[in-house]
Coordinates of C-alpha atoms in Angstrom, one line a residue:
Chain Q
M1 CA 105.7 89.0 117.6
P2 CA 103.1 90.6 120.0
A3 CA 99.7 89.2 119.9
G4 CA 98.2 92.5 118.9
G5 CA 94.7 93.6 119.5
E6 CA 95.4 96.6 121.7
P7 CA 94.4 100.1 120.7
V8 CA 97.2 102.3 119.4
T9 CA 97.5 105.8 121.0
V10 CA 98.2 108.5 118.4
E11 CA 101.2 110.6 119.4
W12 CA 102.3 114.0 118.2
L13 CA 105.2 113.8 115.7
T14 CA 108.4 115.1 117.1
A15 CA 112.0 114.6 116.0
E16 CA 112.9 113.1 119.4
A17 CA 110.0 110.6 119.5
F18 CA 110.5 109.6 115.9
A19 CA 114.3 109.3 116.1
P20 CA 114.4 105.5 116.5
F21 CA 112.4 105.2 113.2
G22 CA 113.9 107.9 111.0
T23 CA 113.9 111.6 110.4
V24 CA 111.3 114.3 110.8
M25 CA 111.6 116.9 108.0
M26 CA 110.4 120.3 109.1
L27 CA 111.5 123.9 108.7
D28 CA 111.2 124.7 112.3
G29 CA 114.7 124.2 113.8
A30 CA 116.3 123.4 110.5
E31 CA 119.8 124.8 109.5
R32 CA 119.2 127.9 107.5
R33 CA 121.5 129.2 104.8
L34 CA 121.0 132.4 102.8
I35 CA 122.0 131.7 99.2
N36 CA 121.6 133.1 95.7
E37 CA 122.7 136.6 96.7
G38 CA 120.2 136.6 99.5
T39 CA 117.2 135.9 97.4
T40 CA 116.7 132.3 98.6
E41 CA 116.7 130.8 102.1
R42 CA 117.8 127.2 102.1
F43 CA 116.5 125.0 104.9
H44 CA 119.4 122.6 104.5
A45 CA 119.5 118.8 104.4
L46 CA 116.2 118.0 106.2
A47 CA 117.0 114.4 105.3
T48 CA 119.7 112.5 103.5
T49 CA 118.6 109.5 101.5
D50 CA 120.1 106.1 102.3
V51 CA 119.6 104.1 99.1
E52 CA 123.1 103.2 98.0
A53 CA 123.0 99.5 99.0
E54 CA 123.5 97.2 96.0
G55 CA 123.9 100.1 93.6
G56 CA 120.5 101.8 94.4
R57 CA 119.7 105.3 93.2
T58 CA 117.3 107.9 94.7
I59 CA 114.1 108.5 92.6
L60 CA 111.5 111.1 93.1
S61 CA 107.9 110.0 92.7
V62 CA 104.4 111.3 93.8
F63 CA 102.2 109.1 95.9
R64 CA 98.5 109.8 95.8
G65 CA 97.0 108.2 98.9
R66 CA 93.3 107.7 99.5
A67 CA 92.1 108.8 103.0
R68 CA 91.9 106.0 105.5
A69 CA 88.7 105.1 107.3
F70 CA 88.6 104.9 111.1
P71 CA 88.8 103.0 113.4
Y72 CA 91.6 101.6 111.4
A73 CA 92.8 98.0 111.9
V74 CA 96.6 97.7 111.4
T75 CA 96.9 94.2 110.0
M76 CA 100.3 94.3 108.3
M77 CA 103.6 96.2 108.2
E78 CA 106.4 96.4 105.7
R79 CA 110.0 97.4 105.5
H80 CA 112.6 98.2 102.9
P81 CA 115.9 96.6 103.8
L82 CA 117.8 98.4 101.0
G83 CA 116.5 101.9 101.2
S84 CA 115.1 104.8 103.1
Q85 CA 111.7 106.3 102.1
A86 CA 110.9 110.0 102.5
F87 CA 107.4 111.5 102.3
W88 CA 106.6 115.2 101.9
P89 CA 103.0 116.3 102.1
L90 CA 101.8 118.3 99.0
S91 CA 98.1 118.7 99.7
G92 CA 98.2 120.9 102.8
R93 CA 96.7 118.2 105.0
R94 CA 97.8 116.4 108.2
W95 CA 98.7 112.7 107.8
L96 CA 99.5 109.7 109.9
V97 CA 102.9 107.9 110.2
V98 CA 102.7 104.3 111.6
V99 CA 105.9 102.5 112.5
A100 CA 107.1 99.7 114.7
P101 CA 110.2 98.6 116.4
D102 CA 111.8 95.4 115.2
E103 CA 111.4 92.4 117.5
E104 CA 113.6 89.5 116.2
G105 CA 112.9 90.2 112.6
A106 CA 109.2 91.0 113.0
P107 CA 107.3 94.2 113.7
G108 CA 106.5 94.9 117.4
A109 CA 103.5 96.9 118.6
P110 CA 102.9 99.8 116.2
R111 CA 103.3 103.5 117.1
A112 CA 101.2 106.1 115.4
F113 CA 102.4 109.7 114.9
L114 CA 100.2 112.5 113.7
A115 CA 102.1 114.7 111.2
S116 CA 101.1 118.2 110.3
A117 CA 100.7 119.5 106.8
E118 CA 104.2 121.0 107.1
Q119 CA 106.0 117.9 108.4
G120 CA 107.7 115.4 106.2
V121 CA 109.1 112.1 107.4
Q122 CA 111.9 109.9 106.2
V123 CA 111.5 106.3 107.3
A124 CA 114.9 104.9 107.8
R125 CA 116.2 101.9 105.9
G126 CA 114.9 98.7 107.3
V127 CA 112.3 100.2 109.7
W128 CA 108.9 98.6 109.9
H129 CA 106.1 100.9 108.8
H130 CA 102.6 100.8 107.6
P131 CA 101.9 101.9 104.0
L132 CA 101.0 105.6 103.5
M133 CA 98.1 106.8 105.6
A134 CA 96.4 109.9 104.2
L135 CA 93.8 111.5 106.4
D136 CA 90.5 113.3 105.7
E137 CA 90.8 113.4 101.9
T138 CA 92.9 112.0 99.1
S139 CA 96.4 113.6 99.4
D140 CA 99.5 113.8 97.4
F141 CA 103.1 113.3 98.7
L142 CA 106.4 113.8 97.1
V143 CA 108.4 110.6 97.8
A144 CA 112.2 110.1 97.7
D145 CA 113.1 106.4 97.8
R146 CA 115.2 103.8 96.1
E147 CA 115.3 102.2 92.7
G148 CA 117.7 99.4 91.9
L149 CA 118.3 95.7 91.9
G150 CA 117.6 93.5 94.9
D151 CA 114.6 92.6 97.1
N152 CA 113.6 95.8 98.9
L153 CA 110.2 94.8 100.3
V154 CA 109.4 92.6 103.3
E155 CA 105.8 92.3 104.6
R156 CA 104.6 90.8 107.8
T157 CA 101.1 90.3 109.1
Y158 CA 100.0 90.6 112.8
D159 CA 98.2 87.7 114.4
V160 CA 95.6 90.1 115.7
P161 CA 95.2 93.6 114.2
Y162 CA 96.0 96.7 116.2
V163 CA 93.3 99.4 116.1
I164 CA 93.8 103.1 115.6
D165 CA 91.0 105.5 116.4
K166 CA 90.5 108.5 114.2
P167 CA 92.8 111.4 115.3
T168 CA 90.8 114.3 116.6
P169 CA 91.1 117.5 114.6
Chain A
M1 CA 130.3 133.4 75.2
P2 CA 127.5 135.4 73.4
A3 CA 127.6 139.1 74.0
G4 CA 124.2 139.1 75.6
G5 CA 121.8 142.0 75.7
E6 CA 119.0 140.3 73.7
P7 CA 115.6 139.8 75.2
V8 CA 114.8 136.3 76.3
T9 CA 111.5 134.8 75.0
V10 CA 109.7 132.9 77.8
E11 CA 108.6 129.4 76.6
W12 CA 106.1 127.0 78.0
L13 CA 107.8 124.2 79.9
T14 CA 107.5 120.8 78.1
A15 CA 109.5 117.6 78.5
E16 CA 110.6 117.8 74.9
A17 CA 111.8 121.4 75.0
F18 CA 113.6 120.9 78.3
A19 CA 115.2 117.6 77.4
P20 CA 118.6 119.0 76.7
F21 CA 118.7 120.5 80.2
G22 CA 117.1 117.9 82.4
T23 CA 113.8 116.4 83.4
V24 CA 110.3 117.8 83.8
M25 CA 108.6 116.2 86.7
M26 CA 104.8 116.1 86.2
L27 CA 102.0 113.7 86.9
D28 CA 100.5 114.0 83.4
G29 CA 102.1 111.3 81.3
A30 CA 103.9 109.6 84.2
E31 CA 104.1 105.9 84.7
R32 CA 101.3 105.0 87.2
R33 CA 101.4 102.1 89.6
L34 CA 98.7 101.1 92.0
I35 CA 100.3 100.1 95.3
N36 CA 99.4 99.5 98.9
E37 CA 96.5 97.2 98.1
G38 CA 95.0 99.8 95.8
T39 CA 94.9 102.6 98.3
T40 CA 97.8 104.5 96.7
E41 CA 98.6 105.6 93.2
R42 CA 102.3 105.9 92.6
F43 CA 103.5 108.3 89.8
H44 CA 106.7 106.5 89.4
A45 CA 110.3 107.9 89.1
L46 CA 109.5 111.3 87.8
A47 CA 113.2 111.9 88.2
T48 CA 116.3 110.0 89.2
T49 CA 119.0 112.0 91.1
D50 CA 122.5 112.0 89.7
V51 CA 124.7 112.8 92.7
E52 CA 127.0 109.8 93.1
A53 CA 130.2 111.5 91.7
E54 CA 132.9 111.6 94.3
G55 CA 130.8 109.9 96.9
G56 CA 127.9 112.3 96.9
R57 CA 124.5 111.7 98.6
T58 CA 121.0 113.0 97.8
I59 CA 119.8 115.4 100.4
L60 CA 116.3 116.9 100.7
S61 CA 116.0 120.6 101.5
V62 CA 113.4 123.4 101.2
F63 CA 114.3 126.5 99.3
R64 CA 112.2 129.6 100.1
G65 CA 112.6 132.0 97.1
R66 CA 111.7 135.6 97.0
A67 CA 109.7 136.6 93.9
R68 CA 111.8 138.2 91.2
A69 CA 111.1 141.6 89.8
F70 CA 110.7 142.2 86.1
P71 CA 112.1 143.1 83.6
Y72 CA 114.8 140.8 85.0
A73 CA 118.4 141.1 83.9
V74 CA 120.2 137.8 83.7
T75 CA 123.7 138.7 84.7
M76 CA 125.1 135.3 85.7
M77 CA 124.6 131.5 85.5
E78 CA 125.8 128.6 87.5
R79 CA 126.2 124.9 87.2
H80 CA 126.9 122.0 89.5
P81 CA 129.4 119.6 87.9
L82 CA 128.9 116.9 90.5
G83 CA 125.2 116.7 90.9
S84 CA 121.7 117.2 89.6
Q85 CA 119.3 119.5 91.3
A86 CA 115.5 118.9 91.4
F87 CA 112.9 121.5 92.4
W88 CA 109.3 120.7 93.3
P89 CA 107.0 123.7 93.9
L90 CA 105.2 123.7 97.3
S91 CA 103.4 127.0 97.3
G92 CA 100.9 126.5 94.5
R93 CA 102.5 129.1 92.2
R94 CA 104.0 129.1 88.7
W95 CA 107.7 129.7 88.5
L96 CA 110.5 130.3 86.0
V97 CA 113.3 128.0 85.0
V98 CA 116.2 129.6 83.2
V99 CA 118.9 127.4 81.7
A100 CA 121.5 127.7 79.0
P101 CA 123.5 125.4 76.6
D102 CA 127.2 125.1 77.2
E103 CA 129.4 126.8 74.7
E104 CA 133.0 125.9 75.2
G105 CA 132.8 125.9 79.0
A106 CA 130.6 129.0 79.3
P107 CA 126.8 129.5 79.3
G108 CA 125.3 130.4 75.9
A109 CA 122.2 132.5 75.4
P110 CA 119.7 131.7 78.2
R111 CA 116.3 130.0 77.6
A112 CA 113.4 130.7 80.0
F113 CA 110.7 128.2 80.7
L114 CA 107.5 129.0 82.5
A115 CA 106.6 126.1 84.9
S116 CA 103.1 125.6 86.3
A117 CA 102.4 125.1 90.0
E118 CA 102.2 121.3 89.3
Q119 CA 105.5 121.0 87.4
G120 CA 108.8 120.2 89.0
V121 CA 112.1 120.2 87.2
Q122 CA 115.4 118.4 87.7
V123 CA 118.3 120.3 86.2
A124 CA 120.8 117.8 85.0
R125 CA 124.3 117.6 86.4
G126 CA 126.6 120.2 84.8
V127 CA 123.8 122.2 83.1
W128 CA 124.0 126.0 83.2
H129 CA 121.1 127.5 85.1
H130 CA 120.0 130.6 86.8
P131 CA 119.4 130.5 90.6
L132 CA 115.8 129.8 91.6
M133 CA 113.3 132.2 90.2
A134 CA 110.1 132.4 92.1
L135 CA 107.3 134.4 90.6
D136 CA 104.6 136.7 92.0
E137 CA 105.2 135.9 95.7
T138 CA 107.7 134.2 98.0
S139 CA 107.5 130.5 97.3
D140 CA 108.8 127.3 98.8
F141 CA 110.3 124.4 96.8
L142 CA 111.4 121.0 97.9
V143 CA 114.9 120.4 96.5
A144 CA 116.7 117.2 96.0
D145 CA 120.4 117.8 95.3
R146 CA 123.9 116.6 96.3
E147 CA 125.9 116.8 99.4
G148 CA 129.5 115.6 99.5
L149 CA 133.1 116.5 99.0
G150 CA 134.3 118.2 95.9
D151 CA 133.7 121.6 94.2
N152 CA 130.2 121.5 93.0
L153 CA 129.6 125.1 92.0
V154 CA 130.8 127.1 89.0
E155 CA 129.5 130.6 88.3
R156 CA 129.9 132.7 85.1
T157 CA 128.9 136.2 84.4
Y158 CA 127.6 137.5 81.0
D159 CA 129.4 140.4 79.4
V160 CA 126.0 142.1 78.8
P161 CA 122.9 140.9 80.7
Y162 CA 120.0 139.2 79.0
V163 CA 116.6 140.6 79.8
I164 CA 113.4 138.7 80.6
D165 CA 110.1 140.4 80.6
K166 CA 107.5 139.4 83.1
P167 CA 105.6 136.4 82.0
T168 CA 102.0 137.3 81.4
P169 CA 99.5 135.6 83.7

């Protein structure tokens, strides 16, 4: 595991940059289908949940996250070996997605992505990520993740925290 | 199938009234869990998707529905024999949920439920329902439903339409 301590540069969230970690859900560029006799536009399959391991099911919950304070010290990361976890912002505010590559079973140096109020994210099954990071004010998110038997949570602590400065408006 | 033609009384959406048709998703009364070292409140499992028939998966999409005009004539209903379909309002507006009991393989007289901007609904697998009914203005909804093989859509037309008057503000 990296020693940590370095500052983390906040990046813009794009599908390409986030691809190693999961799926960016956004209307821009989505497959559109006109349904219900033309009364409804369907932005189709922005994400597909991945929860079936060991008989898991997809559940829908709401997460209400307190805004984080900055500079923020990333001390730990977690991952869900049995299921993806999708977040869709409900409060009309930007938010922060912090993930890390796996390095021999432990999280490598974190990467921070600034998501807009219109961008959701599905963190892929098994990907290291920081718990939900709301910005600016308490914010709600609709979450699609896994319920079922089995141990679906692994947490790891960095030897030295990584530091994220507050994203500029 | 009933002959139709009668006016449909709009009811308030409650978990009890909607129970024969599916699940009301709302924070009020939900199971709450404090997670992420107390920074996040999880309103847990407001709904569980039911899409596994014939190898289906849960997908997340956005539906953008045009506002319906009233009085509205309910001419048809549909159902998805292989999967539930959950709707969560994203645009901060009330909306209308129209469902019907099954009567020997056809939709019975429709019932109309007025949902608030903070109420989602999961229509249970196989339940007759009208396509999405946005109110007042074009509105977005996050939708969790099924993708997979198999015929997941049945539509039926009423002999005589049922009529819904505009819900009062």
